[in-house]
Coordinates of C-alpha atoms in Angstrom, one line a residue:
M131 CA 94.6 -14.1 -19.9
F132 CA 92.7 -17.7 -19.7
R133 CA 89.8 -16.0 -17.9
K134 CA 89.2 -13.3 -20.4
L135 CA 89.0 -16.0 -23.2
L136 CA 86.6 -18.2 -21.1
F137 CA 83.7 -15.7 -21.0
P138 CA 83.3 -15.5 -24.9
V139 CA 83.4 -19.3 -25.3
V140 CA 80.8 -19.8 -22.6
L141 CA 78.6 -17.1 -24.3
L142 CA 79.0 -18.9 -27.7
L143 CA 78.2 -22.3 -26.3
S144 CA 75.0 -21.0 -24.6
A145 CA 73.9 -19.4 -27.7
G146 CA 74.4 -22.7 -29.7
F147 CA 72.6 -24.7 -27.1
S148 CA 69.6 -22.4 -27.3
L149 CA 69.1 -23.7 -30.9
F150 CA 68.6 -27.0 -30.0
L151 CA 66.9 -27.0 -26.6
P152 CA 63.0 -26.5 -26.4
G153 CA 61.7 -23.3 -24.8
C154 CA 60.5 -23.7 -21.1
K155 CA 56.8 -22.9 -20.7
P156 CA 55.3 -21.8 -17.4
R157 CA 53.7 -24.8 -15.6
E158 CA 50.1 -23.7 -16.0
E159 CA 50.6 -23.5 -19.8
E160 CA 51.8 -27.1 -20.1
L161 CA 49.2 -29.3 -21.3
Q162 CA 48.2 -32.4 -19.3
T163 CA 46.0 -35.3 -20.6
S164 CA 44.2 -36.2 -17.6
G165 CA 42.0 -34.2 -15.2
A166 CA 38.4 -32.8 -15.4
L167 CA 36.6 -29.5 -15.1
A168 CA 34.8 -27.8 -12.2
F169 CA 31.7 -25.6 -12.3
S170 CA 30.3 -22.6 -10.4
A171 CA 26.9 -24.5 -10.4
D172 CA 25.6 -28.0 -11.4
T173 CA 22.4 -26.2 -12.5
V174 CA 21.6 -22.9 -14.3
K175 CA 18.0 -22.1 -13.3
F176 CA 15.6 -19.6 -14.8
D177 CA 12.5 -19.0 -12.6
T178 CA 9.2 -18.0 -13.9
V179 CA 10.1 -17.4 -17.7
F180 CA 7.4 -15.9 -19.9
T181 CA 7.4 -17.7 -23.2
N182 CA 8.4 -16.0 -26.2
L183 CA 10.4 -13.3 -24.2
R184 CA 14.2 -13.4 -23.6
T185 CA 15.3 -14.1 -20.1
V186 CA 18.1 -12.3 -17.9
T187 CA 21.5 -13.6 -18.6
K188 CA 23.0 -16.1 -16.1
R189 CA 26.7 -16.8 -15.7
L190 CA 28.3 -20.2 -15.6
W191 CA 32.0 -20.3 -14.5
V192 CA 34.0 -23.2 -15.9
Y193 CA 37.2 -23.9 -13.7
N194 CA 40.4 -25.7 -14.5
R195 CA 41.6 -26.7 -10.9
N196 CA 44.5 -28.7 -12.4
P197 CA 48.0 -27.2 -11.9
R198 CA 48.5 -27.6 -15.8
G199 CA 46.4 -26.5 -18.7
V200 CA 43.7 -28.7 -20.3
N201 CA 42.1 -28.7 -23.8
V202 CA 38.3 -28.8 -23.8
D203 CA 37.4 -30.7 -26.8
L204 CA 33.7 -29.7 -26.9
I205 CA 31.2 -27.5 -25.2
G206 CA 27.8 -27.8 -26.7
L207 CA 24.1 -28.1 -26.1
D208 CA 22.1 -31.3 -26.7
R209 CA 20.1 -29.5 -29.3
P210 CA 22.2 -26.8 -30.7
A211 CA 20.2 -26.0 -33.8
T212 CA 16.7 -25.9 -32.0
S213 CA 17.5 -25.0 -28.4
A214 CA 15.7 -22.5 -26.5
Y215 CA 19.0 -21.5 -24.9
T216 CA 21.7 -19.2 -26.2
L217 CA 25.3 -19.4 -25.3
L218 CA 28.1 -16.8 -25.2
I219 CA 31.3 -18.8 -24.7
N220 CA 34.4 -16.8 -23.7
G221 CA 32.9 -13.8 -25.6
D222 CA 31.9 -15.6 -28.8
L223 CA 28.1 -16.0 -29.5
K224 CA 28.1 -19.7 -30.5
Q225 CA 26.0 -22.9 -29.6
T226 CA 29.0 -25.1 -29.9
A227 CA 32.9 -24.6 -29.2
T228 CA 35.7 -27.0 -29.6
N229 CA 39.4 -27.1 -28.8
L230 CA 39.3 -24.4 -26.1
F231 CA 42.5 -24.2 -24.1
I232 CA 42.2 -23.4 -20.3
R233 CA 45.4 -22.6 -18.4
G234 CA 46.1 -24.4 -15.1
E235 CA 44.3 -22.7 -12.2
D236 CA 42.3 -20.6 -14.8
S237 CA 38.7 -20.3 -15.8
L238 CA 36.3 -19.4 -18.8
L239 CA 32.9 -17.9 -18.6
V240 CA 29.9 -19.1 -20.4
L241 CA 26.7 -16.7 -20.5
V242 CA 23.4 -18.3 -20.9
R243 CA 20.0 -16.8 -22.0
A244 CA 16.7 -18.5 -22.6
K245 CA 13.8 -17.8 -24.9
L246 CA 11.0 -20.4 -24.4
P247 CA 8.6 -21.2 -27.1
D248 CA 4.9 -21.0 -26.4
N249 CA 3.6 -24.0 -24.8
G250 CA 0.0 -23.8 -25.7
Q251 CA -0.9 -20.3 -26.8
N252 CA -3.8 -21.8 -28.6
G253 CA -4.9 -24.4 -26.1
A254 CA -5.3 -24.8 -22.5
P255 CA -2.8 -22.6 -20.3
K256 CA -0.2 -24.3 -18.3
D257 CA 3.1 -24.1 -16.6
Y258 CA 6.1 -26.3 -17.8
V259 CA 9.6 -27.1 -17.1
L260 CA 12.2 -27.0 -19.9
E261 CA 15.6 -28.8 -19.4
E262 CA 18.6 -29.3 -21.5
K263 CA 22.0 -30.4 -20.9
L264 CA 25.2 -28.2 -21.5
N265 CA 27.9 -30.8 -22.3
F266 CA 31.7 -30.6 -21.8
R267 CA 34.2 -33.1 -23.0
T268 CA 37.7 -32.9 -21.6
N269 CA 40.4 -35.5 -21.6
G270 CA 38.1 -38.2 -22.7
Q271 CA 35.7 -37.1 -19.9
D272 CA 32.1 -36.2 -20.3
Q273 CA 30.6 -33.6 -18.0
H274 CA 27.2 -31.9 -17.9
V275 CA 25.7 -28.9 -16.2
L276 CA 21.8 -28.7 -16.5
L277 CA 19.9 -25.8 -17.8
R278 CA 16.3 -25.6 -16.4
S279 CA 13.7 -23.1 -17.0
F280 CA 10.4 -22.8 -15.1
G281 CA 8.1 -21.4 -17.9
Q282 CA 4.7 -20.0 -18.2
N283 CA 2.8 -19.1 -21.4
I284 CA 1.4 -15.6 -21.7
Y285 CA -0.6 -13.1 -23.7
L286 CA 2.0 -10.8 -25.0
H287 CA 1.0 -7.2 -26.3
D288 CA 3.9 -5.7 -28.1
D289 CA 3.7 -2.3 -29.4
V290 CA 0.1 -2.6 -30.7
P291 CA -3.4 -0.9 -30.6
L292 CA -5.7 -3.3 -29.0
A293 CA -8.9 -4.6 -30.4
C294 CA -11.8 -2.4 -29.7
N295 CA -13.6 -3.5 -26.6
A296 CA -11.0 -6.0 -25.6
V297 CA -11.2 -8.0 -22.5
W298 CA -8.2 -9.3 -20.5
T299 CA -8.8 -12.5 -18.4
N300 CA -6.8 -14.2 -15.7
D301 CA -6.2 -17.6 -17.4
R302 CA -2.6 -16.5 -18.1
P303 CA -0.6 -13.3 -17.5
H304 CA -0.6 -10.4 -19.7
V305 CA 2.8 -8.9 -20.6
L306 CA 3.2 -5.3 -22.0
Y307 CA 6.1 -4.5 -24.4
N308 CA 6.7 -0.9 -25.6
S309 CA 3.5 1.0 -25.9
V310 CA 0.0 -0.8 -25.8
V311 CA -2.9 1.3 -26.8
V312 CA -6.6 1.4 -26.2
P313 CA -7.9 3.4 -29.1
V314 CA -10.3 6.2 -28.9
G315 CA -13.7 5.2 -28.4
C316 CA -12.9 1.6 -27.4
T317 CA -12.8 0.0 -23.9
L318 CA -10.4 -2.3 -22.3
R319 CA -12.0 -4.4 -19.5
I320 CA -9.6 -6.3 -17.2
K321 CA -11.3 -9.0 -15.2
P322 CA -10.8 -10.2 -11.7
G323 CA -7.5 -11.8 -10.8
T324 CA -5.7 -10.7 -14.0
R325 CA -1.9 -10.2 -13.7
V326 CA -0.2 -7.5 -15.9
Y327 CA 3.5 -7.5 -16.2
A328 CA 5.3 -4.6 -17.9
H329 CA 8.8 -4.7 -19.4
A330 CA 11.2 -2.0 -19.0
G331 CA 9.8 1.2 -20.3
A332 CA 6.4 -0.3 -21.3
A333 CA 3.3 1.7 -20.9
L334 CA -0.6 1.0 -21.1
I335 CA -1.9 4.2 -23.1
V336 CA -5.5 4.6 -22.8
R337 CA -7.1 6.9 -25.4
G338 CA -10.6 5.4 -24.7
T339 CA -11.6 3.7 -21.4
L340 CA -10.0 1.5 -19.0
L341 CA -12.1 -0.6 -16.7
V342 CA -10.2 -2.6 -14.1
N343 CA -12.5 -4.9 -11.9
S344 CA -15.5 -2.6 -12.6
P345 CA -18.6 -3.1 -10.6
A346 CA -20.1 -5.1 -13.4
D347 CA -17.3 -7.5 -13.2
Y348 CA -16.5 -7.8 -9.5
A349 CA -18.8 -7.2 -6.5
P350 CA -17.2 -8.7 -3.2
G351 CA -19.6 -9.9 -0.6
T352 CA -21.3 -7.6 1.9
A353 CA -21.0 -9.8 5.1
A354 CA -18.9 -8.4 8.1
T355 CA -16.2 -11.1 7.4
D356 CA -15.9 -10.6 3.5
T357 CA -12.5 -9.3 3.6
V358 CA -10.5 -8.7 0.5
K359 CA -7.0 -9.2 1.7
A360 CA -3.7 -8.4 -0.4
T361 CA -3.5 -12.1 -1.3
N362 CA -7.0 -12.1 -2.7
T363 CA -7.0 -14.0 -6.1
D364 CA -9.6 -11.3 -7.3
I365 CA -7.3 -8.4 -7.1
V366 CA -5.9 -7.2 -10.4
R367 CA -2.2 -6.6 -10.2
F368 CA 0.2 -4.4 -12.4
S369 CA 3.8 -4.8 -11.9
G370 CA 7.3 -5.0 -13.5
D371 CA 8.1 -8.2 -15.4
R372 CA 11.0 -8.9 -13.0
S373 CA 9.2 -8.2 -10.0
G374 CA 9.2 -11.9 -9.1
E375 CA 13.0 -11.5 -8.4
A376 CA 14.0 -10.3 -5.0
Q377 CA 16.1 -7.5 -5.9
Y378 CA 13.3 -6.0 -8.1
A379 CA 10.4 -6.9 -6.0
T380 CA 10.1 -3.4 -4.5
A381 CA 12.1 -1.5 -7.0
P382 CA 10.4 1.6 -8.6
G383 CA 10.7 2.9 -12.2
Q384 CA 10.7 -0.4 -14.0
W385 CA 8.0 0.6 -16.5
T386 CA 6.1 3.8 -17.4
G387 CA 2.6 3.2 -16.0
I388 CA -0.9 3.7 -17.0
V389 CA -1.4 6.6 -19.2
L390 CA -4.8 8.2 -19.7
H391 CA -4.8 10.4 -22.7
A392 CA -6.7 13.7 -23.0
S393 CA -9.4 11.9 -24.9
S394 CA -9.8 9.2 -22.1
R395 CA -13.3 9.2 -20.1
G396 CA -15.0 7.0 -17.7
N397 CA -11.9 5.1 -16.3
I398 CA -12.5 3.0 -13.2
I399 CA -9.6 1.0 -11.2
R400 CA -11.1 -0.9 -8.4
Y401 CA -9.5 -3.7 -6.2
A402 CA -6.2 -3.3 -8.0
Q403 CA -2.5 -3.1 -7.1
I404 CA -0.2 -1.0 -9.3
Q405 CA 3.7 -1.0 -8.5
N406 CA 7.2 -0.8 -9.8
A407 CA 6.3 2.1 -12.2
T408 CA 7.4 5.6 -12.9
V409 CA 3.7 6.8 -12.5
G410 CA 0.9 4.6 -11.3
V411 CA -1.6 6.7 -13.2
L412 CA -0.8 9.6 -15.4
L413 CA -3.8 11.8 -16.5
Y414 CA -2.3 13.8 -19.4
N415 CA -4.3 16.9 -20.6
P416 CA -1.6 19.5 -21.3
D417 CA -4.0 21.7 -23.3
N418 CA -6.3 21.9 -20.3
L419 CA -9.1 20.7 -22.4
S420 CA -12.7 20.0 -21.0
P421 CA -14.2 17.7 -20.2
R422 CA -11.1 16.5 -18.5
P423 CA -9.6 12.9 -18.6
D424 CA -10.8 11.2 -15.5
V425 CA -10.4 8.3 -13.2
L426 CA -12.0 6.8 -10.2
L427 CA -9.7 4.8 -7.9
Q428 CA -11.3 2.6 -5.2
N429 CA -9.9 0.1 -3.0
A430 CA -6.6 0.3 -4.7
V431 CA -2.9 0.3 -3.5
I432 CA -0.3 2.1 -5.4
R433 CA 3.5 1.7 -4.2
Y434 CA 7.2 1.6 -5.2
I435 CA 6.8 4.6 -7.5
S436 CA 9.7 6.9 -8.8
G437 CA 10.7 8.5 -12.0
Y438 CA 13.6 10.8 -10.9
A439 CA 16.8 9.8 -12.6
V440 CA 15.5 6.3 -12.9
S441 CA 17.3 4.0 -15.3
F442 CA 16.3 0.5 -15.9
A443 CA 17.7 -2.1 -18.3
G444 CA 19.8 0.7 -20.0
S445 CA 17.0 3.1 -20.6
K446 CA 16.3 6.3 -18.6
S447 CA 12.8 7.3 -17.8
T448 CA 11.5 9.8 -20.1
L449 CA 9.9 11.6 -17.2
D450 CA 11.8 13.8 -14.8
L451 CA 9.5 12.9 -11.8
G452 CA 7.3 10.2 -10.6
A453 CA 4.0 10.0 -8.6
G454 CA 1.3 7.6 -7.6
V455 CA -1.1 9.7 -9.5
L456 CA 0.3 12.3 -11.8
S457 CA -2.3 14.6 -13.3
V458 CA -1.8 17.3 -15.8
A459 CA -5.0 19.2 -15.8
G460 CA -7.0 15.9 -15.1
K461 CA -9.7 14.7 -12.8
A462 CA -9.0 12.1 -10.2
T463 CA -11.3 10.7 -7.4
M464 CA -9.6 8.4 -4.9
E465 CA -11.4 6.4 -2.3
N466 CA -10.2 3.8 0.2
T467 CA -6.7 4.1 -1.6
L468 CA -3.4 3.5 -0.2
F469 CA -0.2 5.3 -1.4
S470 CA 3.0 3.9 0.1
D471 CA 6.8 4.0 -0.7
C472 CA 6.6 6.6 -3.4
Y473 CA 10.0 8.2 -3.6
E474 CA 8.6 11.6 -4.7
Y475 CA 4.9 12.3 -5.0
A476 CA 1.8 10.4 -3.9
V477 CA -0.4 12.8 -5.8
L478 CA 1.0 15.5 -8.0
G479 CA -1.5 17.8 -9.8
I480 CA -0.1 20.1 -12.4
G481 CA -1.8 22.9 -14.4
G482 CA -5.0 22.9 -12.4
G483 CA -7.5 20.0 -12.4
E484 CA -10.0 18.4 -10.1
Y485 CA -8.9 16.3 -7.1
A486 CA -11.0 14.4 -4.5
L487 CA -9.5 12.0 -1.7
N488 CA -11.6 10.4 0.8
Y489 CA -10.7 7.7 3.3
C490 CA -7.2 7.5 1.7
T491 CA -3.9 6.6 3.4
I492 CA -0.8 8.3 2.2
A493 CA 2.1 6.6 4.2
N494 CA 5.1 7.7 2.2
Y495 CA 8.1 5.8 3.5
P496 CA 10.3 4.7 0.7
A497 CA 13.3 2.4 1.2
T498 CA 15.7 5.2 0.6
T499 CA 14.2 7.9 2.6
S500 CA 16.9 10.4 2.2
V501 CA 16.0 10.9 -1.4
R502 CA 12.7 12.4 -0.5
S503 CA 12.4 16.2 -0.6
T504 CA 8.8 16.8 -2.2
A505 CA 5.5 16.9 -0.4
S506 CA 3.5 13.7 -0.8
L507 CA 0.4 15.9 -2.1
T508 CA 1.5 18.8 -4.3
F509 CA -0.8 20.9 -6.4
T510 CA -0.1 23.8 -8.7
N511 CA -2.2 25.8 -11.3
V512 CA 1.0 26.2 -13.1
A513 CA 0.9 24.4 -16.5
A514 CA 3.6 21.8 -17.5
D515 CA 5.4 24.5 -19.4
G516 CA 6.3 26.2 -16.0
K517 CA 4.8 29.5 -17.0
T518 CA 1.1 29.5 -17.9
K519 CA -1.4 29.6 -15.0
N520 CA -4.6 27.8 -15.7
A521 CA -7.8 28.7 -14.3
G522 CA -9.5 26.3 -12.0
L523 CA -8.1 23.9 -9.3
T524 CA -10.3 22.0 -6.9
L525 CA -9.1 19.9 -4.0
S526 CA -11.2 18.0 -1.5
L527 CA -9.3 16.2 1.1
K528 CA -11.3 14.4 3.8
N529 CA -11.1 11.7 6.4
S530 CA -7.7 10.8 5.4
I531 CA -4.1 10.2 6.6
V532 CA -1.2 12.1 4.9
W533 CA 2.1 11.2 6.5
G534 CA 5.6 10.1 5.6
S535 CA 9.3 10.7 6.2
I536 CA 9.5 14.5 5.7
R537 CA 7.8 17.3 7.8
D538 CA 5.6 18.9 5.1
E539 CA 3.5 16.4 3.1
L540 CA 1.1 19.0 1.6
F541 CA 2.2 21.8 -0.8
L542 CA -0.3 24.2 -2.4
D543 CA 1.4 26.2 -4.9
N544 CA -0.1 29.8 -5.7
Y545 CA -2.9 28.9 -3.0
D546 CA -4.7 32.3 -3.2
D547 CA -5.5 31.7 -7.0
Y548 CA -7.9 28.7 -6.1
S549 CA -8.5 28.9 -2.4
A550 CA -12.1 28.8 -2.9
G551 CA -11.9 25.5 -4.4
V552 CA -10.0 23.9 -1.5
S553 CA -11.5 21.9 1.3
I554 CA -9.5 19.9 3.8
Q555 CA -11.3 18.3 6.7
N556 CA -11.1 15.7 9.3
T557 CA -7.5 14.6 7.9
M558 CA -4.4 13.7 9.9
L559 CA -1.8 15.6 8.1
A560 CA 2.0 16.3 8.5
T561 CA 2.5 19.7 8.0
E562 CA 4.4 22.7 9.5
R563 CA 3.6 25.0 6.7
Y564 CA 0.0 25.0 7.3
A565 CA -0.2 24.4 11.0
A566 CA -1.7 27.7 12.0
T567 CA -5.2 28.1 13.3
A568 CA -5.9 31.0 11.0
N569 CA -5.5 31.7 7.2
A570 CA -2.8 34.1 6.2
P571 CA -1.9 35.3 2.5
G572 CA -1.1 32.3 0.4
T573 CA -1.4 30.0 3.5
P574 CA -4.4 28.3 4.8
G575 CA -4.5 27.6 8.6
L576 CA -5.5 24.0 8.6
A577 CA -5.5 23.7 12.4
Q578 CA -8.8 25.8 12.5
P579 CA -10.9 24.1 15.1
S580 CA -13.9 24.0 12.6
L581 CA -12.0 21.9 10.2
N582 CA -11.3 19.0 12.9
N583 CA -8.0 18.1 11.4
L584 CA -5.2 16.5 13.2
I585 CA -2.2 18.5 12.8
G586 CA 0.2 16.7 15.0
T587 CA 3.9 17.7 16.2
Y588 CA 5.9 15.8 13.5
S589 CA 7.3 12.4 14.6
Y590 CA 8.2 9.5 12.2
N591 CA 5.1 7.6 13.2
Y592 CA 2.7 10.0 14.7
P593 CA -0.5 8.0 13.0
S594 CA 0.7 5.0 15.0
F595 CA 0.8 2.6 11.8
K596 CA 1.0 -1.0 13.0
S597 CA 4.4 -1.6 11.0
I598 CA 6.6 0.7 9.0
S599 CA 9.4 -1.2 7.0
T600 CA 11.0 -1.3 3.6
G601 CA 9.0 -3.5 1.5
P602 CA 5.8 -5.6 1.5
S603 CA 5.9 -6.3 5.2
S604 CA 4.6 -2.8 6.1
D605 CA 1.3 -2.7 7.6
Y606 CA -0.5 0.8 7.4
R607 CA -3.5 -0.2 9.5
L608 CA -3.7 1.9 12.8
K609 CA -2.8 0.6 16.1
A610 CA -5.3 0.7 19.0
D611 CA -3.5 4.0 20.4
S612 CA -3.7 5.8 17.3
P613 CA -5.3 9.4 17.3
G614 CA -6.9 8.5 14.0
L615 CA -9.5 6.1 15.6
D616 CA -12.9 6.9 16.6
R617 CA -13.6 10.2 14.9
A618 CA -17.3 10.1 15.7
T619 CA -18.4 13.8 15.7
Q620 CA -15.4 14.8 13.4
K621 CA -16.3 12.8 10.3
A622 CA -16.9 14.6 7.1
A623 CA -19.4 13.4 4.4
P624 CA -19.7 11.3 2.3
L625 CA -19.0 8.3 4.5
L626 CA -17.7 5.4 2.6
L627 CA -19.6 2.2 4.2
R628 CA -16.6 -0.2 3.6
D629 CA -13.0 0.3 3.8
L630 CA -9.9 -0.8 1.5
L631 CA -10.3 -4.4 2.8
N632 CA -13.9 -4.3 2.0
L633 CA -14.8 -4.6 5.7
P634 CA -17.7 -2.6 7.2
R635 CA -16.9 1.0 8.4
D636 CA -18.5 1.9 11.7
A637 CA -20.7 4.7 10.6
N638 CA -20.7 6.3 14.2
R639 CA -17.2 5.9 14.9
P640 CA -15.2 5.9 11.7
A641 CA -11.3 5.8 11.7
L642 CA -9.2 8.0 9.5
G643 CA -7.6 6.5 6.3
A644 CA -8.1 3.7 4.1
Y645 CA -8.3 1.1 6.9
H646 CA -11.1 1.0 9.4
T647 CA -10.0 -2.2 11.3
T648 CA -7.0 -2.4 13.6
K649 CA -7.0 -6.2 13.2

């Protein structure tokens, strides 16, 4: 009987005591009045920041390594009202935060972005370093993390038509935002050594004329040692505005590219490098108007190109495909030009057009070779609508190398419609489709002896390039054992007296491709 009465009494006493005893918190939620914070880095760095443009977002983790919670009295910048830095503290956009509780052995996240003010747009160009402290006060202790940006002032071209007959110089970088337009009847002249960086989705649209390192602006020497190397300061460079970051240096599809409208005439691109785009150069003439938009590419390098299913900074490319040169019924002349690491096409001609390649090297080995399924050189007289056949397609391919990671690097769609306008001579070509010694319906026989082509049994490096790798360490000059050397009696006119590096080409024993030298 006693035991039966004991249990209700204990239950009542427990309930009564619970009214007077404090609740028990987990240890990590208990507040301690000593101890400091730890950080994932002592400095948050932003490298090569262009003035007036927002940077990428960097993360700073703030750790409470103590077993119990701490109250962070203050998180704030030195100059919160005028700072070039923007903070997102624990999900809240604010420059200063107070009384933030961090549980024991827990953390909070601070996101940091920068937008540096111009440091001399109207004066002499210069680089500079902008530093500011991000301050933390916890339990009477002050701690700091340094925010540091290495900035450079720029010429910003943001969704505007350019002044007629504009000239871009190399005193500071030019950055493209959105669409930058060269108006009809006007010229954009880009001087030696100019650097052009394009933001995600940006395009340089030329309705007039584009002159890049034109002969009037740049004439390299003619001595045997006057080499124009890849590091030459006179080369004009087009790239994505994040190409300075290792993960984006060789990434394609970061910007749209150079677009030559149907009204564009007389374009020249010399001693230039175009990379990281959806298309290197797009000639857009969907109505097959005459005269065609045209471009002369000389001593140029076009690389890291792709448009297929490309997404960058949250925006998908508006094109389904990418090419080093993509021509919709345009006219493209290419000399001493290297196309490399294009994920789809090196040159794609749609809806007819006029194409000439002489002493060019197509070395199409993108980093992800498994994605490639299209021939590097592809031509069709079918218009962009996929139905209409346009009259007229001419192709001259001479003294060149066309090789890559797939077996057929040339495709001539509806060849019989324009066969009279096709001439392929003295070229090293990866092809099984056109490897016969005689023509057949719809299929030229490019191994005919009179054409002097090298149609080798496919291997990954039949041309014997010096180095094939993913990225800028590739070297597409020929090794001493290459079958493309010493083409004395096979050469096809016209001979180009100097190669991609501006070195003399032996008129009696010229090598195939853009590079004459093996050294």
